[in-house]
mmCIF file with all atom_site columns, C-alpha atoms in Angstrom:
data_model
loop_
_atom_site.group_PDB
_atom_site.id
_atom_site.type_symbol
_atom_site.label_atom_id
_atom_site.label_alt_id
_atom_site.label_comp_id
_atom_site.label_asym_id
_atom_site.label_entity_id
_atom_site.label_seq_id
_atom_site.pdbx_PDB_ins_code
_atom_site.Cartn_x
_atom_site.Cartn_y
_atom_site.Cartn_z
_atom_site.occupancy
_atom_site.B_iso_or_equiv
_atom_site.pdbx_formal_charge
_atom_site.auth_seq_id
_atom_site.auth_comp_id
_atom_site.auth_asym_id
_atom_site.auth_atom_id
_atom_site.pdbx_PDB_model_num
ATOM 1   C CA . MET A 1 1   ? -127.294 38.017 -48.370 1.00 0.00 ? 58  MET A CA 1
ATOM 2   C CA . SER A 1 2   ? -125.938 41.622 -47.649 1.00 0.00 ? 59  SER A CA 1
ATOM 3   C CA . ILE A 1 3   ? -127.323 43.267 -51.001 1.00 0.00 ? 60  ILE A CA 1
ATOM 4   C CA . PRO A 1 4   ? -131.085 41.944 -50.571 1.00 0.00 ? 61  PRO A CA 1
ATOM 5   C CA . LEU A 1 5   ? -131.244 42.974 -46.986 1.00 0.00 ? 62  LEU A CA 1
ATOM 6   C CA . LEU A 1 6   ? -129.882 46.310 -47.940 1.00 0.00 ? 63  LEU A CA 1
ATOM 7   C CA . ILE A 1 7   ? -132.743 46.508 -50.622 1.00 0.00 ? 64  ILE A CA 1
ATOM 8   C CA . THR A 1 8   ? -135.427 45.722 -47.916 1.00 0.00 ? 65  THR A CA 1
ATOM 9   C CA . GLN A 1 9   ? -134.345 48.069 -45.580 1.00 0.00 ? 66  GLN A CA 1
ATOM 10  C CA . THR A 1 10  ? -133.832 50.891 -48.171 1.00 0.00 ? 67  THR A CA 1
ATOM 11  C CA . ARG A 1 11  ? -136.976 50.236 -49.747 1.00 0.00 ? 68  ARG A CA 1
ATOM 12  C CA . PRO A 1 12  ? -139.838 49.307 -46.949 1.00 0.00 ? 69  PRO A CA 1
ATOM 13  C CA . SER A 1 13  ? -142.794 50.582 -48.780 1.00 0.00 ? 70  SER A CA 1
ATOM 14  C CA . ASP A 1 14  ? -142.283 47.972 -51.631 1.00 0.00 ? 71  ASP A CA 1
ATOM 15  C CA . THR A 1 15  ? -144.621 45.178 -51.232 1.00 0.00 ? 72  THR A CA 1
ATOM 16  C CA . SER A 1 16  ? -142.388 42.576 -53.297 1.00 0.00 ? 73  SER A CA 1
ATOM 17  C CA . TRP A 1 17  ? -139.083 43.237 -51.266 1.00 0.00 ? 74  TRP A CA 1
ATOM 18  C CA . GLY A 1 18  ? -140.887 44.297 -47.790 1.00 0.00 ? 75  GLY A CA 1
ATOM 19  C CA . ALA A 1 19  ? -142.381 40.860 -47.202 1.00 0.00 ? 76  ALA A CA 1
ATOM 20  C CA . LYS A 1 20  ? -139.125 39.171 -47.216 1.00 0.00 ? 77  LYS A CA 1
ATOM 21  C CA . SER A 1 21  ? -137.033 41.615 -45.013 1.00 0.00 ? 78  SER A CA 1
ATOM 22  C CA . ALA A 1 22  ? -137.518 39.584 -41.641 1.00 0.00 ? 79  ALA A CA 1
ATOM 23  C CA . VAL A 1 23  ? -136.094 36.241 -43.929 1.00 0.00 ? 80  VAL A CA 1
ATOM 24  C CA . TYR A 1 24  ? -133.264 38.362 -45.282 1.00 0.00 ? 81  TYR A CA 1
ATOM 25  C CA . SER A 1 25  ? -132.333 39.892 -41.848 1.00 0.00 ? 82  SER A CA 1
ATOM 26  C CA . THR A 1 26  ? -132.518 36.438 -40.033 1.00 0.00 ? 83  THR A CA 1
ATOM 27  C CA . ALA A 1 27  ? -130.289 35.153 -42.935 1.00 0.00 ? 84  ALA A CA 1
ATOM 28  C CA . PHE A 1 28  ? -127.743 37.625 -42.929 1.00 0.00 ? 85  PHE A CA 1
ATOM 29  C CA . TYR A 1 29  ? -127.217 38.145 -39.125 1.00 0.00 ? 86  TYR A CA 1
ATOM 30  C CA . SER A 1 30  ? -127.387 34.429 -38.705 1.00 0.00 ? 87  SER A CA 1
ATOM 31  C CA . LEU A 1 31  ? -124.599 34.066 -41.315 1.00 0.00 ? 88  LEU A CA 1
ATOM 32  C CA . CYS A 1 32  ? -122.590 36.541 -39.714 1.00 0.00 ? 89  CYS A CA 1
ATOM 33  C CA . VAL A 1 33  ? -122.884 35.313 -36.195 1.00 0.00 ? 90  VAL A CA 1
ATOM 34  C CA . SER A 1 34  ? -122.295 31.620 -37.247 1.00 0.00 ? 91  SER A CA 1
ATOM 35  C CA . LEU A 1 35  ? -118.807 32.737 -38.903 1.00 0.00 ? 92  LEU A CA 1
ATOM 36  C CA . ASN A 1 36  ? -118.085 34.742 -35.828 1.00 0.00 ? 93  ASN A CA 1
ATOM 37  C CA . LEU A 1 37  ? -118.813 31.865 -33.535 1.00 0.00 ? 94  LEU A CA 1
ATOM 38  C CA . PHE A 1 38  ? -116.617 29.471 -35.717 1.00 0.00 ? 95  PHE A CA 1
ATOM 39  C CA . VAL A 1 39  ? -113.825 31.858 -35.513 1.00 0.00 ? 96  VAL A CA 1
ATOM 40  C CA . SER A 1 40  ? -113.928 32.483 -31.771 1.00 0.00 ? 97  SER A CA 1
ATOM 41  C CA . ILE A 1 41  ? -114.556 28.806 -31.032 1.00 0.00 ? 98  ILE A CA 1
ATOM 42  C CA . ALA A 1 42  ? -111.514 27.948 -33.066 1.00 0.00 ? 99  ALA A CA 1
ATOM 43  C CA . ILE A 1 43  ? -109.411 30.823 -31.510 1.00 0.00 ? 100 ILE A CA 1
ATOM 44  C CA . SER A 1 44  ? -110.529 29.907 -27.796 1.00 0.00 ? 101 SER A CA 1
ATOM 45  C CA . ILE A 1 45  ? -109.566 25.956 -28.638 1.00 0.00 ? 102 ILE A CA 1
ATOM 46  C CA . ARG A 1 46  ? -105.980 27.374 -30.074 1.00 0.00 ? 103 ARG A CA 1
ATOM 47  C CA . LEU A 1 47  ? -105.251 29.634 -26.969 1.00 0.00 ? 104 LEU A CA 1
ATOM 48  C CA . TYR A 1 48  ? -106.436 26.554 -24.512 1.00 0.00 ? 105 TYR A CA 1
ATOM 49  C CA . TRP A 1 49  ? -104.116 24.178 -26.446 1.00 0.00 ? 106 TRP A CA 1
ATOM 50  C CA . MET A 1 50  ? -101.298 26.413 -25.875 1.00 0.00 ? 107 MET A CA 1
ATOM 51  C CA . ARG A 1 51  ? -102.129 27.399 -22.246 1.00 0.00 ? 108 ARG A CA 1
ATOM 52  C CA . GLN A 1 52  ? -100.094 24.360 -20.832 1.00 0.00 ? 109 GLN A CA 1
ATOM 53  C CA . LYS A 1 53  ? -97.041  24.678 -23.040 1.00 0.00 ? 110 LYS A CA 1
ATOM 54  C CA . VAL A 1 54  ? -96.969  28.656 -22.079 1.00 0.00 ? 111 VAL A CA 1
ATOM 55  C CA . GLU A 1 55  ? -97.496  27.720 -18.343 1.00 0.00 ? 112 GLU A CA 1
ATOM 56  C CA . THR A 1 56  ? -94.326  25.382 -18.825 1.00 0.00 ? 113 THR A CA 1
ATOM 57  C CA . ILE A 1 57  ? -91.967  28.024 -20.242 1.00 0.00 ? 114 ILE A CA 1
ATOM 58  C CA . MET A 1 58  ? -93.200  31.022 -18.233 1.00 0.00 ? 115 MET A CA 1
ATOM 59  C CA . GLY A 1 59  ? -94.374  29.548 -15.023 1.00 0.00 ? 116 GLY A CA 1
ATOM 60  C CA . LYS A 1 60  ? -98.149  29.964 -13.989 1.00 0.00 ? 117 LYS A CA 1
ATOM 61  C CA . LEU A 1 61  ? -97.644  33.456 -12.582 1.00 0.00 ? 118 LEU A CA 1
ATOM 62  C CA . HIS A 1 62  ? -96.644  34.922 -15.810 1.00 0.00 ? 119 HIS A CA 1
ATOM 63  C CA . ALA A 1 63  ? -98.812  32.901 -17.952 1.00 0.00 ? 120 ALA A CA 1
ATOM 64  C CA . SER A 1 64  ? -101.760 33.914 -16.338 1.00 0.00 ? 121 SER A CA 1
ATOM 65  C CA . PHE A 1 65  ? -101.726 37.137 -18.383 1.00 0.00 ? 122 PHE A CA 1
ATOM 66  C CA . TYR A 1 66  ? -102.059 34.921 -21.620 1.00 0.00 ? 123 TYR A CA 1
ATOM 67  C CA . THR A 1 67  ? -104.281 31.990 -20.583 1.00 0.00 ? 124 THR A CA 1
ATOM 68  C CA . GLY A 1 68  ? -106.849 33.518 -18.289 1.00 0.00 ? 125 GLY A CA 1
ATOM 69  C CA . PHE A 1 69  ? -110.514 33.172 -18.904 1.00 0.00 ? 126 PHE A CA 1
ATOM 70  C CA . VAL A 1 70  ? -111.158 36.713 -19.482 1.00 0.00 ? 127 VAL A CA 1
ATOM 71  C CA . THR A 1 71  ? -108.240 36.904 -21.836 1.00 0.00 ? 128 THR A CA 1
ATOM 72  C CA . ILE A 1 72  ? -109.530 33.960 -23.819 1.00 0.00 ? 129 ILE A CA 1
ATOM 73  C CA . ILE A 1 73  ? -112.560 35.896 -24.006 1.00 0.00 ? 130 ILE A CA 1
ATOM 74  C CA . VAL A 1 74  ? -110.950 39.142 -25.062 1.00 0.00 ? 131 VAL A CA 1
ATOM 75  C CA . GLU A 1 75  ? -108.685 37.640 -27.476 1.00 0.00 ? 132 GLU A CA 1
ATOM 76  C CA . SER A 1 76  ? -111.106 35.642 -29.287 1.00 0.00 ? 133 SER A CA 1
ATOM 77  C CA . GLY A 1 77  ? -113.359 38.333 -29.694 1.00 0.00 ? 134 GLY A CA 1
ATOM 78  C CA . ALA A 1 78  ? -116.198 36.377 -27.771 1.00 0.00 ? 135 ALA A CA 1
ATOM 79  C CA . PHE A 1 79  ? -117.767 39.156 -26.448 1.00 0.00 ? 136 PHE A CA 1
ATOM 80  C CA . PHE A 1 80  ? -119.048 40.438 -29.639 1.00 0.00 ? 137 PHE A CA 1
ATOM 81  C CA . THR A 1 81  ? -120.194 36.704 -30.815 1.00 0.00 ? 138 THR A CA 1
ATOM 82  C CA . ILE A 1 82  ? -122.213 36.326 -27.813 1.00 0.00 ? 139 ILE A CA 1
ATOM 83  C CA . TRP A 1 83  ? -124.012 39.736 -28.212 1.00 0.00 ? 140 TRP A CA 1
ATOM 84  C CA . GLY A 1 84  ? -124.575 38.940 -32.016 1.00 0.00 ? 141 GLY A CA 1
ATOM 85  C CA . LEU A 1 85  ? -125.833 35.208 -30.872 1.00 0.00 ? 142 LEU A CA 1
ATOM 86  C CA . THR A 1 86  ? -128.228 36.873 -28.477 1.00 0.00 ? 143 THR A CA 1
ATOM 87  C CA . TYR A 1 87  ? -129.468 39.149 -31.026 1.00 0.00 ? 144 TYR A CA 1
ATOM 88  C CA . VAL A 1 88  ? -129.898 36.357 -33.533 1.00 0.00 ? 145 VAL A CA 1
ATOM 89  C CA . ILE A 1 89  ? -132.086 34.111 -31.011 1.00 0.00 ? 146 ILE A CA 1
ATOM 90  C CA . LEU A 1 90  ? -134.036 37.317 -29.939 1.00 0.00 ? 147 LEU A CA 1
ATOM 91  C CA . MET A 1 91  ? -134.982 38.165 -33.535 1.00 0.00 ? 148 MET A CA 1
ATOM 92  C CA . SER A 1 92  ? -135.838 34.599 -34.639 1.00 0.00 ? 149 SER A CA 1
ATOM 93  C CA . ARG A 1 93  ? -138.396 34.556 -31.657 1.00 0.00 ? 150 ARG A CA 1
ATOM 94  C CA . ASP A 1 94  ? -139.648 37.900 -32.444 1.00 0.00 ? 151 ASP A CA 1
ATOM 95  C CA . SER A 1 95  ? -138.798 39.276 -29.150 1.00 0.00 ? 152 SER A CA 1
ATOM 96  C CA . VAL A 1 96  ? -139.368 42.752 -28.445 1.00 0.00 ? 153 VAL A CA 1
ATOM 97  C CA . ALA A 1 97  ? -136.121 43.027 -26.726 1.00 0.00 ? 154 ALA A CA 1
ATOM 98  C CA . LYS A 1 98  ? -134.254 42.326 -29.914 1.00 0.00 ? 155 LYS A CA 1
ATOM 99  C CA . ASP A 1 99  ? -133.898 46.268 -30.457 1.00 0.00 ? 156 ASP A CA 1
ATOM 100 C CA . THR A 1 100 ? -131.830 46.322 -27.185 1.00 0.00 ? 157 THR A CA 1
ATOM 101 C CA . PHE A 1 101 ? -129.265 44.207 -28.871 1.00 0.00 ? 158 PHE A CA 1
ATOM 102 C CA . LEU A 1 102 ? -129.154 45.705 -32.304 1.00 0.00 ? 159 LEU A CA 1
ATOM 103 C CA . LEU A 1 103 ? -128.747 49.214 -31.431 1.00 0.00 ? 160 LEU A CA 1
ATOM 104 C CA . PRO A 1 104 ? -125.622 48.952 -29.747 1.00 0.00 ? 161 PRO A CA 1
ATOM 105 C CA . TYR A 1 105 ? -124.534 45.983 -31.953 1.00 0.00 ? 162 TYR A CA 1
ATOM 106 C CA . THR A 1 106 ? -121.745 48.275 -33.877 1.00 0.00 ? 163 THR A CA 1
ATOM 107 C CA . HIS A 1 107 ? -120.589 49.782 -30.655 1.00 0.00 ? 164 HIS A CA 1
ATOM 108 C CA . VAL A 1 108 ? -119.855 46.413 -29.198 1.00 0.00 ? 165 VAL A CA 1
ATOM 109 C CA . LEU A 1 109 ? -117.937 45.555 -32.005 1.00 0.00 ? 166 LEU A CA 1
ATOM 110 C CA . ALA A 1 110 ? -115.935 48.696 -31.826 1.00 0.00 ? 167 ALA A CA 1
ATOM 111 C CA . ILE A 1 111 ? -115.117 47.994 -27.821 1.00 0.00 ? 168 ILE A CA 1
ATOM 112 C CA . THR A 1 112 ? -114.268 44.327 -28.762 1.00 0.00 ? 169 THR A CA 1
ATOM 113 C CA . ARG A 1 113 ? -111.924 45.377 -31.267 1.00 0.00 ? 170 ARG A CA 1
ATOM 114 C CA . MET A 1 114 ? -110.448 48.245 -29.038 1.00 0.00 ? 171 MET A CA 1
ATOM 115 C CA . LEU A 1 115 ? -110.102 45.447 -25.982 1.00 0.00 ? 172 LEU A CA 1
ATOM 116 C CA . ILE A 1 116 ? -107.864 43.430 -28.480 1.00 0.00 ? 173 ILE A CA 1
ATOM 117 C CA . VAL A 1 117 ? -105.736 46.287 -29.213 1.00 0.00 ? 174 VAL A CA 1
ATOM 118 C CA . LEU A 1 118 ? -105.439 47.455 -25.802 1.00 0.00 ? 175 LEU A CA 1
ATOM 119 C CA . ARG A 1 119 ? -103.897 44.348 -25.245 1.00 0.00 ? 176 ARG A CA 1
ATOM 120 C CA . MET A 1 120 ? -101.727 44.348 -27.885 1.00 0.00 ? 177 MET A CA 1
ATOM 121 C CA . ALA A 1 121 ? -100.539 47.905 -26.791 1.00 0.00 ? 178 ALA A CA 1
ATOM 122 C CA . GLN A 1 122 ? -99.874  46.854 -23.332 1.00 0.00 ? 179 GLN A CA 1
ATOM 123 C CA . ASP A 1 123 ? -97.870  43.853 -24.917 1.00 0.00 ? 180 ASP A CA 1
ATOM 124 C CA . ARG A 1 124 ? -100.089 41.243 -23.141 1.00 0.00 ? 181 ARG A CA 1
ATOM 125 C CA . ALA A 1 125 ? -101.379 39.786 -26.077 1.00 0.00 ? 182 ALA A CA 1
ATOM 126 C CA . TRP A 1 126 ? -100.494 36.723 -27.960 1.00 0.00 ? 183 TRP A CA 1
ATOM 127 C CA . SER A 1 127 ? -97.112  37.480 -30.223 1.00 0.00 ? 184 SER A CA 1
ATOM 128 C CA . LYS A 1 128 ? -95.342  35.607 -32.546 1.00 0.00 ? 185 LYS A CA 1
ATOM 129 C CA . GLN A 1 129 ? -92.629  35.407 -30.134 1.00 0.00 ? 186 GLN A CA 1
ATOM 130 C CA . LEU A 1 130 ? -94.794  33.721 -27.408 1.00 0.00 ? 187 LEU A CA 1
ATOM 131 C CA . VAL A 1 131 ? -96.090  31.078 -29.928 1.00 0.00 ? 188 VAL A CA 1
ATOM 132 C CA . THR A 1 132 ? -92.386  30.287 -31.241 1.00 0.00 ? 189 THR A CA 1
ATOM 133 C CA . ALA A 1 133 ? -91.437  30.010 -27.766 1.00 0.00 ? 190 ALA A CA 1
ATOM 134 C CA . THR A 1 134 ? -94.005  27.596 -26.977 1.00 0.00 ? 191 THR A CA 1
ATOM 135 C CA . THR A 1 135 ? -93.346  25.277 -29.969 1.00 0.00 ? 192 THR A CA 1
ATOM 136 C CA . GLY A 1 136 ? -89.410  25.614 -29.233 1.00 0.00 ? 193 GLY A CA 1
ATOM 137 C CA . GLY A 1 137 ? -89.596  25.227 -25.475 1.00 0.00 ? 194 GLY A CA 1
ATOM 138 C CA . ILE A 1 138 ? -87.315  28.355 -24.973 1.00 0.00 ? 195 ILE A CA 1
ATOM 139 C CA . LEU A 1 139 ? -88.322  32.064 -24.394 1.00 0.00 ? 196 LEU A CA 1
ATOM 140 C CA . ASP A 1 140 ? -85.853  34.732 -24.716 1.00 0.00 ? 197 ASP A CA 1
ATOM 141 C CA . TRP A 1 141 ? -86.206  37.775 -22.285 1.00 0.00 ? 198 TRP A CA 1
ATOM 142 C CA . GLN A 1 142 ? -84.849  40.998 -22.919 1.00 0.00 ? 199 GLN A CA 1
ATOM 143 C CA . VAL A 1 143 ? -84.518  42.269 -19.147 1.00 0.00 ? 200 VAL A CA 1
ATOM 144 C CA . SER A 1 144 ? -83.389  45.955 -18.552 1.00 0.00 ? 201 SER A CA 1
ATOM 145 C CA . SER A 1 145 ? -83.663  48.126 -15.475 1.00 0.00 ? 202 SER A CA 1
ATOM 146 C CA . THR A 1 146 ? -83.064  51.486 -14.640 1.00 0.00 ? 203 THR A CA 1
ATOM 147 C CA . HIS A 1 147 ? -82.489  50.326 -10.936 1.00 0.00 ? 204 HIS A CA 1
ATOM 148 C CA . SER A 1 148 ? -80.208  47.448 -11.536 1.00 0.00 ? 205 SER A CA 1
ATOM 149 C CA . ILE A 1 149 ? -76.721  47.558 -10.008 1.00 0.00 ? 206 ILE A CA 1
ATOM 150 C CA . PRO A 1 150 ? -73.578  46.946 -12.128 1.00 0.00 ? 207 PRO A CA 1
ATOM 151 C CA . LEU A 1 151 ? -71.642  44.031 -11.131 1.00 0.00 ? 208 LEU A CA 1
ATOM 152 C CA . HIS A 1 152 ? -68.259  45.594 -12.327 1.00 0.00 ? 209 HIS A CA 1
ATOM 153 C CA . ASP A 1 153 ? -66.570  48.944 -13.234 1.00 0.00 ? 210 ASP A CA 1
ATOM 154 C CA . VAL A 1 154 ? -68.581  51.067 -10.987 1.00 0.00 ? 211 VAL A CA 1
ATOM 155 C CA . PRO A 1 155 ? -67.542  54.484 -10.580 1.00 0.00 ? 212 PRO A CA 1
ATOM 156 C CA . ALA A 1 156 ? -67.053  55.785 -7.057  1.00 0.00 ? 213 ALA A CA 1
ATOM 157 C CA . SER A 1 157 ? -69.077  58.665 -7.223  1.00 0.00 ? 214 SER A CA 1
ATOM 158 C CA . SER A 1 158 ? -72.186  56.441 -8.079  1.00 0.00 ? 215 SER A CA 1
ATOM 159 C CA . ILE A 1 159 ? -71.693  53.784 -5.137  1.00 0.00 ? 216 ILE A CA 1
ATOM 160 C CA . SER A 1 160 ? -72.292  56.760 -2.667  1.00 0.00 ? 217 SER A CA 1
ATOM 161 C CA . SER A 1 161 ? -75.510  57.039 -4.182  1.00 0.00 ? 218 SER A CA 1
ATOM 162 C CA . LEU A 1 162 ? -76.723  53.815 -3.511  1.00 0.00 ? 219 LEU A CA 1
ATOM 163 C CA . PRO A 1 163 ? -78.451  52.611 -0.223  1.00 0.00 ? 220 PRO A CA 1
ATOM 164 C CA . ARG A 1 164 ? -75.901  51.373 2.386   1.00 0.00 ? 221 ARG A CA 1
ATOM 165 C CA . LYS A 1 165 ? -76.792  47.775 2.167   1.00 0.00 ? 222 LYS A CA 1
ATOM 166 C CA . TYR A 1 166 ? -75.884  47.970 -1.622  1.00 0.00 ? 223 TYR A CA 1
ATOM 167 C CA . GLN A 1 167 ? -72.625  50.176 -1.025  1.00 0.00 ? 224 GLN A CA 1
ATOM 168 C CA . GLN A 1 168 ? -71.297  47.171 1.449   1.00 0.00 ? 225 GLN A CA 1
ATOM 169 C CA . SER A 1 169 ? -71.708  44.398 -0.778  1.00 0.00 ? 226 SER A CA 1
ATOM 170 C CA . LEU A 1 170 ? -69.784  46.691 -3.776  1.00 0.00 ? 227 LEU A CA 1
ATOM 171 C CA . GLU A 1 171 ? -67.019  47.703 -1.606  1.00 0.00 ? 228 GLU A CA 1
#
Protein backbone atom coordinates (compact mmCIF):
# COMPACT_ATOMS: atom_id res chain seq x y z
CA MET A 1 0.00 0.00 0.00
CA SER A 2 2.92 2.35 0.47
CA ILE A 3 3.93 2.39 -3.21
CA PRO A 4 0.51 3.45 -4.57
CA LEU A 5 0.31 6.06 -1.80
CA LEU A 6 3.74 7.36 -2.74
CA ILE A 7 2.75 7.58 -6.41
CA THR A 8 -0.46 9.47 -5.61
CA GLN A 9 1.38 11.93 -3.42
CA THR A 10 4.18 12.60 -5.90
CA ARG A 11 1.83 13.01 -8.86
CA PRO A 12 -1.13 15.03 -7.59
CA SER A 13 -1.92 16.42 -11.05
CA ASP A 14 -2.30 12.95 -12.62
CA THR A 15 -6.06 12.32 -12.78
CA SER A 16 -5.80 8.52 -12.85
CA TRP A 17 -3.92 8.42 -9.52
CA GLY A 18 -5.14 11.63 -7.90
CA ALA A 19 -8.72 10.43 -7.47
CA LYS A 20 -7.55 7.41 -5.49
CA SER A 21 -5.25 9.34 -3.15
CA ALA A 22 -7.71 9.41 -0.23
CA VAL A 23 -8.44 5.71 -0.57
CA TYR A 24 -4.75 4.75 -0.59
CA SER A 25 -3.85 7.02 2.32
CA THR A 26 -6.77 5.71 4.40
CA ALA A 27 -5.80 2.11 3.67
CA PHE A 28 -2.10 2.71 4.33
CA TYR A 29 -2.52 4.52 7.63
CA SER A 30 -5.23 2.09 8.74
CA LEU A 31 -2.91 -0.86 8.14
CA CYS A 32 -0.02 0.84 9.96
CA VAL A 33 -2.14 1.82 12.93
CA SER A 34 -3.84 -1.58 13.15
CA LEU A 35 -0.45 -3.32 13.24
CA ASN A 36 0.79 -0.88 15.91
CA LEU A 37 -2.43 -1.35 17.86
CA PHE A 38 -2.10 -5.14 17.77
CA VAL A 39 1.53 -5.04 18.90
CA SER A 40 0.86 -2.45 21.64
CA ILE A 41 -2.05 -4.48 23.01
CA ALA A 42 0.02 -7.68 22.94
CA ILE A 43 2.90 -6.02 24.81
CA SER A 44 0.53 -4.41 27.32
CA ILE A 45 -1.19 -7.74 28.03
CA ARG A 46 2.17 -9.46 28.51
CA LEU A 47 3.34 -6.74 30.92
CA TYR A 48 0.07 -6.85 32.82
CA TRP A 49 0.23 -10.65 33.16
CA MET A 50 3.78 -10.45 34.51
CA ARG A 51 2.83 -7.72 36.98
CA GLN A 52 1.79 -10.05 39.79
CA LYS A 53 4.89 -12.22 39.45
CA VAL A 54 7.18 -9.19 39.55
CA GLU A 55 5.40 -7.81 42.62
CA THR A 56 5.82 -11.18 44.35
CA ILE A 57 9.54 -11.31 43.63
CA MET A 58 10.52 -7.66 44.03
CA GLY A 59 7.86 -6.28 46.32
CA LYS A 60 5.32 -3.64 45.36
CA LEU A 61 7.65 -0.68 45.81
CA HIS A 62 10.43 -1.90 43.52
CA ALA A 63 7.99 -3.48 41.09
CA SER A 64 6.23 -0.17 40.58
CA PHE A 65 9.11 0.89 38.30
CA TYR A 66 8.10 -1.94 35.97
CA THR A 67 4.36 -2.32 36.46
CA GLY A 68 2.87 1.18 36.62
CA PHE A 69 0.30 2.41 34.10
CA VAL A 70 2.66 4.97 32.58
CA THR A 71 5.36 2.32 32.34
CA ILE A 72 3.09 0.02 30.37
CA ILE A 73 2.11 2.92 28.06
CA VAL A 74 5.78 3.80 27.44
CA GLU A 75 7.08 0.23 27.10
CA SER A 76 4.35 -0.78 24.64
CA GLY A 77 4.67 2.36 22.51
CA ALA A 78 0.99 3.08 23.05
CA PHE A 79 1.46 6.86 22.84
CA PHE A 80 2.32 6.59 19.14
CA THR A 81 -0.50 4.11 18.56
CA ILE A 82 -3.07 6.38 20.20
CA TRP A 83 -1.76 9.32 18.17
CA GLY A 84 -2.01 7.34 14.92
CA LEU A 85 -5.45 6.01 15.78
CA THR A 86 -6.67 9.54 16.39
CA TYR A 87 -5.26 10.60 13.02
CA VAL A 88 -6.94 7.71 11.17
CA ILE A 89 -10.30 8.46 12.80
CA LEU A 90 -10.05 12.14 11.88
CA MET A 91 -8.88 11.30 8.35
CA SER A 92 -11.74 8.86 7.75
CA ARG A 93 -14.23 11.54 8.87
CA ASP A 94 -12.47 14.09 6.63
CA SER A 95 -11.99 16.44 9.56
CA VAL A 96 -9.99 19.63 9.26
CA ALA A 97 -8.12 18.66 12.45
CA LYS A 98 -6.47 15.67 10.75
CA ASP A 99 -3.46 17.76 9.70
CA THR A 100 -2.89 18.67 13.34
CA PHE A 101 -2.16 15.00 13.97
CA LEU A 102 -0.37 14.25 10.69
CA LEU A 103 2.32 16.92 10.81
CA PRO A 104 3.90 15.84 14.13
CA TYR A 105 3.31 12.13 13.35
CA THR A 106 7.00 11.33 12.84
CA HIS A 107 8.01 13.44 15.84
CA VAL A 108 5.61 11.51 18.08
CA LEU A 109 7.12 8.28 16.78
CA ALA A 110 10.61 9.56 17.59
CA ILE A 111 9.58 10.70 21.07
CA THR A 112 7.95 7.33 21.76
CA ARG A 113 11.11 5.48 20.76
CA MET A 114 13.30 7.85 22.77
CA LEU A 115 11.17 7.26 25.88
CA ILE A 116 11.73 3.52 25.48
CA VAL A 117 15.48 4.04 25.02
CA LEU A 118 15.54 6.37 28.03
CA ARG A 119 13.96 3.68 30.21
CA MET A 120 16.57 1.23 28.95
CA ALA A 121 19.40 3.68 29.64
CA GLN A 122 18.12 4.27 33.17
CA ASP A 123 18.01 0.47 33.65
CA ARG A 124 14.28 0.60 34.36
CA ALA A 125 13.10 -1.23 31.26
CA TRP A 126 12.03 -4.85 31.26
CA SER A 127 15.09 -7.00 30.79
CA LYS A 128 15.85 -10.64 30.13
CA GLN A 129 16.99 -11.06 33.74
CA LEU A 130 13.69 -9.72 35.08
CA VAL A 131 11.63 -11.99 32.83
CA THR A 132 13.80 -14.97 33.80
CA ALA A 133 13.37 -14.09 37.47
CA THR A 134 9.59 -13.95 37.16
CA THR A 135 9.46 -17.39 35.56
CA GLY A 136 11.95 -18.89 38.03
CA GLY A 137 10.82 -16.98 41.07
CA ILE A 138 14.33 -15.84 42.04
CA LEU A 139 16.02 -12.53 41.42
CA ASP A 140 19.77 -12.13 41.93
CA TRP A 141 20.76 -8.65 42.98
CA GLN A 142 24.31 -7.40 42.81
CA VAL A 143 24.42 -4.80 45.53
CA SER A 144 27.42 -2.58 45.95
CA SER A 145 27.86 0.66 47.80
CA THR A 146 30.72 3.01 48.35
CA HIS A 147 29.23 3.85 51.75
CA SER A 148 29.00 0.31 53.09
CA ILE A 149 30.89 -0.65 56.20
CA PRO A 150 33.19 -3.66 55.98
CA LEU A 151 32.45 -6.35 58.52
CA HIS A 152 36.01 -7.62 59.07
CA ASP A 153 39.66 -6.70 58.52
CA VAL A 154 39.14 -2.98 58.99
CA PRO A 155 42.34 -0.93 59.09
CA ALA A 156 42.53 1.38 62.10
CA SER A 157 43.00 4.47 59.93
CA SER A 158 39.68 3.93 58.16
CA ILE A 159 37.78 3.43 61.44
CA SER A 160 38.63 6.94 62.60
CA SER A 161 37.06 8.43 59.46
CA LEU A 162 33.68 6.82 60.20
CA PRO A 163 30.91 8.50 62.24
CA ARG A 164 31.11 7.74 66.02
CA LYS A 165 28.12 5.43 66.15
CA TYR A 166 29.79 3.19 63.54
CA GLN A 167 33.20 3.43 65.21
CA GLN A 168 31.74 2.08 68.45
CA SER A 169 30.10 -0.86 66.72
CA LEU A 170 33.39 -1.93 65.13
CA GLU A 171 35.55 -1.66 68.24
